[in-house]
Amino acid sequence: MNYELVIGLETHVELSTESKIFCSCGGHSSPKEPNDCVCPACSGMPGMLPVMNKKVIELAVTAGLMLNCDINRYTTFDKKNYYYPDLPCAYQITQLNHPICTNGCVTLKTSSGNRDIRIKQIHMEEDAGKLVHGANVSYVDFNRTSVPLIEIVTQPDFRSAEEVVTYLNKLKSMFRSGGISECEEGAMRCDVNISVRPEGSEEFGVRTEIKNMSSFEAIDRAIRYEAQRHIDALEFETEELVQETRRFDDASGKTFAMRNKETEADYRYFPDANLMPIVISDEWLEKIKENKPEAVDEKAENYREAGISDKEIDMLISNNKISKLLDDIVLMGCKAKDAAAWILTDCAGILRKDGKTLNDLTITPHKLYSITKMVDSGEINRNAGKKILIAVIENDVDPIAFCKENGLDKKFDSSAIETVIDKVISENAQAVADFKNGKVKALQALFGACMKELKGAGDPAQIKVLLEEKLS
Ligand code: ADP
Ligand code: MG
Ligand code: ZN
């Protein structure tokens, strides 16, 4: 029998806020040492009260808008009660009854065409701390406690591991370009709910949930393993499937049962009376919409129309800093296609030689633009532009001054070029005679001699034209 895979995803994303969700401790990217960013509130001291971080709401709404959700104007927090050493309050503040966003949808481009995945809801919550296990001792690090998260819950609409990975990559580029989260390893964690059913059946099978995975590659392997386990169980009655929580073991590539699935009742949810309901006004929502960055698809479409290749678009979409640099110099007047080449090929290549990546690029839009402008206007050729770029990247020189000091523009006016050509012609009488006798190759030799004399400066096409003119 053929089976169909049914998968639903719960994805936790740590938001890029400066501070935590309910106190003023530094957020996700602040801590250096364990327990650097901890205060009485986020370490659960009695009597401390949470104070809502407005930015969290704005980022959650932005994420909801990007995923085509309804934004709920009335939203509340609930306490989810459980005991664990990394949870100092013995409850997590989350949203059960009135999540901030519901009913969204995201379209995936897959090898089998477009696929719509429905988003059930997005809710805000706080992260838990971390346990660090030593040989005979365990430590608890509260830096991550109360770092803001959004959890994005899909309907069970995925039918393959490929679709899941496509979705996660899409979320990642959206959230990066939207300033919602950098989604580094560990900042994006997934619970994968999975079941199988005979092809054509409408009913859902028994599902298991694989908890807390952050590498896309591991998610892909875990889904393939777990799906086969379900199919074997149904097909060959190797075991009885039960609804449970499992973990994926990276080394063996297998999943193992952790515990029976908790139900909602296990957590004794109740409204958090310490936090006022949040009401999102029309004005506020409008303001968030205005500040919302361009949707990834639109952005990609605009780049495509500007003649940028798909591969380059992927690089731009996933790197906010770089796409901003490109947008900036395009706004100043550089052609988008040229800008992409300067940044993604030339800058990247120069950095690569030093073992660096585009993330290390510090060139200002202004300096980069002044190089591209000199090349565009014919003041210097592209080779000279590249030399200047290297100097700017390595020593942060002033492009125009560097160009002048090194004479990269000097030999470029046509009278200077003509002088060089005259010199070459007078010094290479034999080649000139050969050319006049119909040896085409001789022209190439003369051209090469001119280029050598000009030390790479000058526009090759212009030099060729002038040389031919002189010879005829
Ligand atoms: P719970 O309250 O138990 O967490 P939810 O209804 O919130 O259950 O669903 C959690 C996730 O499990 C959702 O992403 C949902 O799409 C997915 N899911 C629900 N039923 C199934 C199923 N039979 N197979 C696969 N995924 C499922
Ligand atoms: Mg759930
Ligand atoms: Zn704190």
Coordinates of C-alpha atoms and ligand atoms in Angstrom, one line a residue:
M1 CA 0.0 0.0 0.0
N2 CA 1.1 3.6 -0.6
Y3 CA 1.2 5.9 2.3
E4 CA 0.9 9.7 2.5
L5 CA 2.9 11.7 5.0
V6 CA 1.1 14.3 7.1
I7 CA 3.2 16.9 9.0
G8 CA 2.4 19.9 11.1
L9 CA 5.1 22.2 12.5
E10 CA 5.5 24.3 15.6
T11 CA 8.5 26.6 15.1
H12 CA 10.0 28.7 17.9
V13 CA 11.9 31.8 16.8
E14 CA 13.9 33.9 19.2
L15 CA 13.2 37.6 18.4
S16 CA 16.0 40.1 17.8
T17 CA 14.9 42.5 20.5
E18 CA 17.4 44.5 22.6
S19 CA 15.8 43.4 25.8
K20 CA 13.9 40.4 27.2
I21 CA 10.1 40.1 26.9
F22 CA 9.1 41.1 30.5
C23 CA 12.2 42.9 32.0
S24 CA 15.0 45.1 30.9
C25 CA 17.7 42.5 30.8
G26 CA 19.6 42.2 27.5
G27 CA 18.0 40.0 24.9
H28 CA 19.0 37.2 22.6
S29 CA 22.4 38.4 21.5
S30 CA 23.5 40.2 24.6
P31 CA 25.1 37.6 27.0
K32 CA 28.7 36.8 27.0
E33 CA 29.1 34.7 30.2
P34 CA 26.5 32.5 31.8
N35 CA 24.0 34.4 33.9
D36 CA 25.2 37.8 32.5
C37 CA 21.7 39.0 31.8
V38 CA 19.6 38.1 34.8
C39 CA 17.5 40.2 37.2
P40 CA 15.0 39.4 40.0
A41 CA 12.1 39.4 37.5
C42 CA 13.5 36.9 35.0
S43 CA 15.0 34.7 37.7
G44 CA 11.6 34.3 39.3
M45 CA 12.1 36.1 42.6
P46 CA 8.9 36.3 44.6
G47 CA 6.8 39.4 44.1
M48 CA 8.4 40.6 40.9
L49 CA 6.0 41.6 38.1
P50 CA 6.4 41.3 34.3
V51 CA 6.3 44.4 32.2
M52 CA 5.5 43.9 28.5
N53 CA 8.1 44.8 25.9
K54 CA 6.3 46.7 23.2
K55 CA 8.8 45.7 20.5
V56 CA 7.9 42.1 20.9
I57 CA 4.3 42.8 19.9
E58 CA 5.4 44.8 16.9
L59 CA 7.7 42.1 15.7
A60 CA 5.0 39.4 16.3
V61 CA 2.5 41.5 14.3
T62 CA 5.1 42.0 11.5
A63 CA 5.6 38.3 11.3
G64 CA 1.8 37.8 11.2
L65 CA 1.5 40.3 8.3
M66 CA 4.3 38.5 6.4
L67 CA 2.5 35.2 6.8
N68 CA -0.9 36.7 5.8
C69 CA -2.5 36.2 9.2
D70 CA -5.4 37.9 10.8
I71 CA -4.0 40.2 13.5
N72 CA -6.1 39.9 16.6
R73 CA -6.7 43.3 18.2
Y74 CA -7.3 41.8 21.6
T75 CA -4.6 39.5 22.8
T76 CA -3.8 38.1 26.3
F77 CA -1.2 36.0 28.1
D78 CA -1.6 32.8 30.0
K79 CA 0.5 30.8 32.4
K80 CA 1.6 27.3 31.4
N81 CA 2.5 25.5 34.6
Y82 CA 5.2 22.9 34.8
Y83 CA 8.2 22.3 37.0
Y84 CA 11.7 22.1 35.6
P85 CA 15.0 23.6 36.9
D86 CA 15.5 25.9 33.9
L87 CA 12.1 27.5 34.6
P88 CA 12.5 29.6 37.8
C89 CA 8.8 30.6 38.1
A90 CA 7.6 27.1 37.5
Y91 CA 5.4 28.5 34.8
Q92 CA 6.0 29.8 31.3
I93 CA 4.2 32.9 30.2
T94 CA 2.6 32.1 26.8
Q95 CA -0.6 32.7 24.9
L96 CA -3.4 30.0 24.8
N97 CA -6.8 31.7 24.5
H98 CA -6.1 34.8 22.5
P99 CA -3.0 34.4 20.4
I100 CA -1.8 37.5 18.6
C101 CA -2.2 36.1 15.0
T102 CA -4.4 33.4 13.5
N103 CA -5.4 32.0 10.1
G104 CA -2.4 32.7 7.9
C105 CA -1.1 31.1 4.8
V106 CA 2.3 30.8 3.1
T107 CA 2.9 29.6 -0.5
L108 CA 5.9 27.4 -1.2
K109 CA 7.6 26.8 -4.5
T110 CA 8.5 23.1 -4.6
S111 CA 9.6 20.7 -7.2
S112 CA 6.0 19.6 -7.6
G113 CA 4.6 23.1 -8.0
N114 CA 3.2 25.7 -5.6
R115 CA 1.9 24.4 -2.2
D116 CA -0.1 26.4 0.3
I117 CA 0.6 25.8 3.9
R118 CA -2.0 27.2 6.3
I119 CA -0.8 28.9 9.5
K120 CA -3.0 28.1 12.4
Q121 CA -1.6 30.7 14.7
I122 CA 1.4 32.7 15.9
H123 CA 1.7 33.4 19.6
M124 CA 4.2 35.2 21.8
E125 CA 6.0 33.5 24.8
E126 CA 9.1 33.6 26.9
D127 CA 12.0 31.1 26.4
A128 CA 13.2 28.9 29.2
G129 CA 16.8 28.9 30.6
K130 CA 19.4 26.4 29.8
L131 CA 20.9 23.5 31.8
V132 CA 24.5 22.9 31.4
H133 CA 25.6 19.4 32.4
G134 CA 29.1 18.7 33.7
A135 CA 30.6 15.4 34.9
N136 CA 29.1 15.3 38.4
V137 CA 27.2 18.6 38.5
S138 CA 24.6 20.5 36.5
Y139 CA 24.5 24.2 36.1
V140 CA 21.6 26.4 35.2
D141 CA 22.1 29.5 33.0
F142 CA 19.2 32.0 33.1
N143 CA 20.5 34.2 30.2
R144 CA 17.9 32.7 27.9
T145 CA 15.1 32.8 30.4
S146 CA 12.4 35.3 29.2
V147 CA 14.0 35.9 25.9
P148 CA 11.0 36.6 23.6
L149 CA 9.9 33.9 21.2
I150 CA 7.2 33.7 18.7
E151 CA 5.8 30.2 18.0
I152 CA 4.4 29.7 14.5
V153 CA 2.0 26.7 14.4
T154 CA 0.9 25.3 11.0
Q155 CA -2.0 23.1 10.1
P156 CA -1.0 19.6 9.2
D157 CA -0.5 20.6 5.6
F158 CA 3.0 19.3 4.7
R159 CA 3.3 16.1 2.7
S160 CA 7.0 15.7 2.5
A161 CA 10.3 16.5 4.2
E162 CA 11.2 18.6 1.2
E163 CA 8.2 20.8 1.8
V164 CA 9.1 21.2 5.5
V165 CA 12.7 22.3 4.7
T166 CA 11.5 24.7 1.9
Y167 CA 9.1 26.3 4.5
L168 CA 11.8 26.7 7.1
N169 CA 14.1 28.3 4.6
K170 CA 11.4 30.6 3.6
L171 CA 10.6 31.6 7.2
K172 CA 14.3 32.2 7.8
S173 CA 14.8 34.5 4.9
M174 CA 11.5 36.4 5.7
F175 CA 12.4 36.8 9.3
R176 CA 16.0 37.9 8.5
S177 CA 14.9 40.4 5.9
G178 CA 12.2 41.7 8.3
G179 CA 14.5 42.2 11.2
I180 CA 12.4 39.8 13.2
S181 CA 15.2 37.3 14.0
E182 CA 18.6 36.4 12.6
C183 CA 17.5 32.8 12.9
E184 CA 21.0 31.5 13.7
E185 CA 21.5 27.9 14.6
G186 CA 19.5 27.5 17.9
A187 CA 17.5 30.6 17.5
M188 CA 15.0 28.7 15.4
R189 CA 13.7 25.4 16.9
C190 CA 11.1 23.1 15.6
D191 CA 8.7 20.5 16.9
V192 CA 7.7 18.2 14.1
N193 CA 4.3 16.5 14.3
I194 CA 4.1 13.6 12.0
S195 CA 1.7 10.8 11.0
V196 CA 1.0 8.7 7.9
R197 CA -2.2 7.5 6.2
P198 CA -3.1 5.3 3.3
E199 CA -3.0 7.3 0.1
G200 CA -6.5 8.6 -0.6
S201 CA -7.7 8.4 3.0
E202 CA -9.2 11.5 4.6
E203 CA -8.6 10.4 8.2
F204 CA -5.5 11.3 10.1
G205 CA -3.3 8.6 11.5
V206 CA -1.7 8.5 15.0
R207 CA 0.8 11.3 15.3
T208 CA 4.1 11.6 17.1
E209 CA 5.9 14.8 17.9
I210 CA 9.7 15.1 17.5
K211 CA 10.8 17.8 19.8
N212 CA 13.2 20.7 19.7
M213 CA 15.3 20.3 16.5
S214 CA 17.3 23.2 15.1
S215 CA 19.3 21.9 12.2
F216 CA 17.3 21.7 8.9
E217 CA 19.4 18.7 7.9
A218 CA 18.5 16.9 11.1
I219 CA 14.9 17.7 10.6
D220 CA 15.0 16.3 7.1
R221 CA 16.6 13.0 8.4
A222 CA 14.3 12.8 11.4
I223 CA 11.2 13.1 9.2
R224 CA 12.4 10.4 6.8
Y225 CA 13.2 8.0 9.6
E226 CA 10.0 8.6 11.6
A227 CA 7.8 8.3 8.5
Q228 CA 9.3 4.9 7.7
R229 CA 8.9 3.8 11.3
H230 CA 5.2 4.7 11.1
I231 CA 4.8 2.9 7.7
D232 CA 6.5 -0.2 9.0
A233 CA 4.3 -0.2 12.1
L234 CA 1.2 -0.1 10.0
E235 CA 2.4 -2.4 7.2
F236 CA 4.2 -5.1 9.1
E237 CA 2.8 -4.5 12.6
T238 CA 6.3 -4.1 14.0
E239 CA 5.0 -2.1 16.9
E240 CA 1.9 -0.2 18.0
L241 CA 1.9 3.5 17.3
V242 CA 1.0 5.7 20.2
Q243 CA 0.7 9.4 20.4
E244 CA 3.9 10.5 22.1
T245 CA 6.8 12.9 22.2
R246 CA 10.1 11.7 20.7
R247 CA 13.6 12.9 20.3
F248 CA 15.9 12.5 17.4
D249 CA 19.4 11.2 18.0
D250 CA 21.7 12.7 15.5
A251 CA 24.4 10.0 15.8
S252 CA 22.2 7.0 15.1
G253 CA 19.7 8.9 12.9
K254 CA 16.8 7.3 14.9
T255 CA 14.0 8.7 17.1
F256 CA 13.4 7.6 20.6
A257 CA 10.3 7.9 22.8
M258 CA 10.7 10.5 25.6
R259 CA 7.3 10.7 27.2
N260 CA 3.6 10.3 26.5
K261 CA 2.2 13.4 25.0
E262 CA 1.0 15.8 27.6
T263 CA -2.5 17.2 27.1
E264 CA -3.5 20.8 27.7
A265 CA -5.0 19.8 31.1
D266 CA -1.6 18.7 32.3
Y267 CA -0.4 22.3 32.2
R268 CA -3.2 23.8 34.3
Y269 CA -3.2 26.9 32.0
F270 CA -4.8 30.0 33.4
P271 CA -4.8 33.7 32.4
D272 CA -1.8 35.6 33.7
A273 CA -3.4 38.3 35.9
N274 CA -0.2 40.2 36.1
L275 CA -0.3 41.2 32.5
M276 CA -3.1 43.5 31.1
P277 CA -4.8 42.4 27.9
I278 CA -3.2 44.1 24.9
V279 CA -5.4 46.1 22.6
I280 CA -3.9 46.9 19.2
S281 CA -5.4 50.2 17.9
D282 CA -5.9 51.0 14.2
E283 CA -3.2 53.7 14.4
W284 CA -0.7 51.3 15.9
L285 CA -1.5 48.6 13.4
E286 CA -1.1 51.1 10.6
K287 CA 2.2 52.2 11.9
I288 CA 3.5 48.6 12.1
K289 CA 2.3 48.0 8.5
E290 CA 4.1 51.1 7.3
N291 CA 7.4 50.0 8.9
K292 CA 7.0 46.5 7.6
P293 CA 9.8 45.7 5.3
E294 CA 9.1 44.6 1.7
A295 CA 7.9 41.0 1.6
V296 CA 10.5 38.6 0.5
D297 CA 8.6 37.5 -2.6
E298 CA 8.1 41.1 -3.8
K299 CA 11.7 41.9 -3.0
A300 CA 12.9 38.9 -5.0
E301 CA 10.6 39.9 -7.9
N302 CA 12.0 43.4 -8.0
Y303 CA 15.6 42.1 -8.1
R304 CA 14.6 39.7 -10.8
E305 CA 13.1 42.5 -12.9
A306 CA 16.3 44.4 -12.4
G307 CA 18.2 41.6 -14.1
I308 CA 19.8 40.0 -11.0
S309 CA 20.2 36.2 -11.3
D310 CA 18.4 33.7 -9.1
K311 CA 21.5 32.7 -7.4
E312 CA 22.4 36.3 -6.5
I313 CA 18.8 36.9 -5.4
D314 CA 19.1 34.0 -2.9
M315 CA 22.3 35.5 -1.5
L316 CA 20.7 38.9 -1.2
I317 CA 17.4 37.8 0.3
S318 CA 19.2 35.8 3.1
N319 CA 21.6 38.7 4.0
N320 CA 19.8 41.8 5.1
K321 CA 23.0 43.8 5.4
I322 CA 24.2 43.1 1.9
S323 CA 20.8 43.6 0.3
K324 CA 20.6 47.0 2.1
L325 CA 24.1 48.0 0.7
L326 CA 22.9 47.0 -2.8
D327 CA 19.6 48.9 -2.4
D328 CA 21.6 52.0 -1.1
I329 CA 23.9 52.2 -4.1
V330 CA 21.1 51.5 -6.5
L331 CA 19.3 54.4 -5.0
M332 CA 22.4 56.6 -5.6
G333 CA 22.3 55.6 -9.2
C334 CA 24.2 52.4 -9.8
K335 CA 22.5 49.8 -12.0
A336 CA 21.1 46.9 -9.9
K337 CA 22.8 44.3 -12.1
D338 CA 26.2 46.0 -11.8
A339 CA 25.7 46.6 -8.1
A340 CA 25.1 42.8 -7.6
A341 CA 28.3 42.0 -9.5
W342 CA 30.4 44.5 -7.6
I343 CA 29.2 43.2 -4.2
L344 CA 28.5 39.5 -4.7
T345 CA 31.5 38.8 -7.0
D346 CA 34.1 41.5 -6.5
C347 CA 33.8 42.3 -2.8
A348 CA 33.1 38.7 -1.9
G349 CA 36.2 37.6 -3.9
I350 CA 38.4 40.1 -2.3
L351 CA 37.2 39.1 1.2
R352 CA 37.5 35.4 0.4
K353 CA 41.3 35.8 -0.2
D354 CA 41.6 36.9 3.4
G355 CA 39.4 34.0 4.6
K356 CA 36.5 36.4 5.2
T357 CA 32.9 36.5 4.0
L358 CA 30.4 39.2 3.0
N359 CA 29.4 39.4 6.6
D360 CA 32.8 41.1 7.3
L361 CA 32.2 43.7 4.6
T362 CA 32.4 47.2 6.1
I363 CA 32.6 49.4 3.0
T364 CA 30.2 52.4 3.1
P365 CA 27.6 52.7 0.4
H366 CA 29.1 56.0 -0.5
K367 CA 32.6 54.7 -1.2
L368 CA 31.3 51.7 -3.1
Y369 CA 29.1 54.0 -5.2
S370 CA 31.9 56.4 -6.0
I371 CA 33.9 53.5 -7.5
T372 CA 31.0 52.2 -9.6
K373 CA 30.3 55.8 -10.8
M374 CA 33.9 56.3 -11.9
V375 CA 33.7 53.1 -13.9
D376 CA 30.3 53.9 -15.3
S377 CA 31.2 57.4 -16.4
G378 CA 34.3 56.0 -18.3
E379 CA 36.7 57.9 -16.0
I380 CA 38.5 54.7 -15.2
N381 CA 38.1 51.1 -16.5
R382 CA 36.8 48.2 -14.5
N383 CA 40.2 46.9 -13.7
A384 CA 41.2 50.1 -12.1
G385 CA 37.9 50.1 -10.2
K386 CA 38.7 46.7 -8.9
K387 CA 42.1 47.9 -7.7
I388 CA 40.5 50.8 -5.9
L389 CA 37.9 48.4 -4.3
I390 CA 40.7 46.2 -2.9
A391 CA 42.4 49.3 -1.4
V392 CA 39.1 50.5 0.1
I393 CA 38.2 47.1 1.6
E394 CA 41.7 46.4 2.9
N395 CA 42.7 49.9 4.1
D396 CA 39.5 51.9 4.0
V397 CA 41.2 54.5 1.7
D398 CA 39.3 57.3 0.0
P399 CA 38.5 56.0 -3.5
I400 CA 38.9 59.2 -5.5
A401 CA 42.1 60.2 -3.8
F402 CA 43.5 56.7 -4.2
C403 CA 42.6 56.7 -7.9
K404 CA 44.4 60.1 -8.4
E405 CA 47.5 59.2 -6.3
N406 CA 48.0 56.0 -8.2
G407 CA 47.4 57.5 -11.6
L408 CA 44.6 55.1 -12.4
D409 CA 42.7 57.7 -14.2
K410 CA 45.6 59.6 -15.9
K411 CA 46.3 57.6 -19.0
F412 CA 42.7 57.5 -19.8
D413 CA 41.9 60.6 -21.9
S414 CA 42.2 59.7 -25.6
S415 CA 45.2 62.0 -26.2
A416 CA 47.2 60.1 -23.6
I417 CA 46.2 56.9 -25.2
E418 CA 47.1 58.2 -28.6
T419 CA 50.6 59.1 -27.4
V420 CA 51.0 55.5 -26.2
I421 CA 49.7 54.1 -29.5
D422 CA 52.1 56.3 -31.5
K423 CA 55.0 55.1 -29.4
V424 CA 54.0 51.4 -29.8
I425 CA 53.6 51.9 -33.6
S426 CA 57.0 53.5 -34.0
E427 CA 58.7 50.8 -31.8
N428 CA 57.1 47.9 -33.6
A429 CA 57.6 48.5 -37.3
Q430 CA 57.7 44.8 -38.1
A431 CA 54.3 44.1 -36.6
V432 CA 52.9 47.1 -38.3
A433 CA 54.2 45.9 -41.7
D434 CA 52.8 42.4 -41.0
F435 CA 49.4 43.9 -40.2
K436 CA 49.4 45.9 -43.4
N437 CA 50.2 42.7 -45.3
G438 CA 47.1 41.1 -44.0
K439 CA 48.3 39.3 -40.8
V440 CA 45.5 39.8 -38.4
K441 CA 47.4 38.4 -35.5
A442 CA 49.8 41.3 -35.7
L443 CA 47.1 43.6 -34.5
Q444 CA 46.6 41.6 -31.4
A445 CA 50.4 41.9 -30.6
L446 CA 50.2 45.7 -31.1
F447 CA 47.1 45.9 -28.9
G448 CA 48.9 43.8 -26.2
A449 CA 51.9 46.2 -26.3
C450 CA 49.6 49.2 -25.8
M451 CA 47.8 47.6 -22.8
K452 CA 51.2 46.8 -21.3
E453 CA 52.4 50.3 -21.8
L454 CA 49.2 51.6 -20.2
K455 CA 49.6 49.2 -17.2
G456 CA 46.0 48.0 -17.5
A457 CA 44.4 51.4 -17.4
G458 CA 42.2 52.6 -20.2
D459 CA 39.2 51.1 -21.9
P460 CA 40.2 48.1 -24.1
A461 CA 37.4 48.7 -26.6
Q462 CA 38.5 52.4 -27.0
I463 CA 42.1 51.4 -27.3
K464 CA 41.3 48.9 -30.1
V465 CA 39.3 51.4 -32.1
L466 CA 42.0 54.1 -31.8
L467 CA 44.7 51.6 -32.7
E468 CA 42.9 50.5 -35.9
E469 CA 42.2 54.1 -36.9
K470 CA 45.9 54.9 -36.6
L471 CA 47.0 51.9 -38.6
S472 CA 44.6 52.4 -41.5
Ligands
ADP1 P1 -1.5 20.0 20.6 O1 -2.5 20.9 21.3 O2 -1.6 18.7 21.0 O3 -0.1 20.6 20.5 P2 -2.3 21.1 18.1 O4 -3.6 21.0 17.5 O5 -1.8 22.4 18.6 O6 -2.0 20.0 19.1 O7 -1.3 20.7 16.9 C1 0.1 20.7 17.1 C2 0.7 20.5 15.7 O8 0.4 19.2 15.3 C3 0.1 21.4 14.6 O9 1.2 21.9 13.9 C4 -0.8 20.5 13.8 O10 -0.8 20.8 12.5 C5 -0.1 19.1 14.0 N1 -0.9 18.0 13.8 C6 -2.1 17.8 14.4 N2 -2.6 16.6 14.0 C7 -1.7 16.0 13.3 C8 -1.6 14.7 12.6 N3 -2.5 13.8 12.7 N4 -0.5 14.5 11.9 C9 0.5 15.4 11.8 N5 0.5 16.6 12.4 C10 -0.6 16.9 13.1
MG2 MG 0.3 22.8 20.4
ZN3 ZN 15.6 40.2 33.7

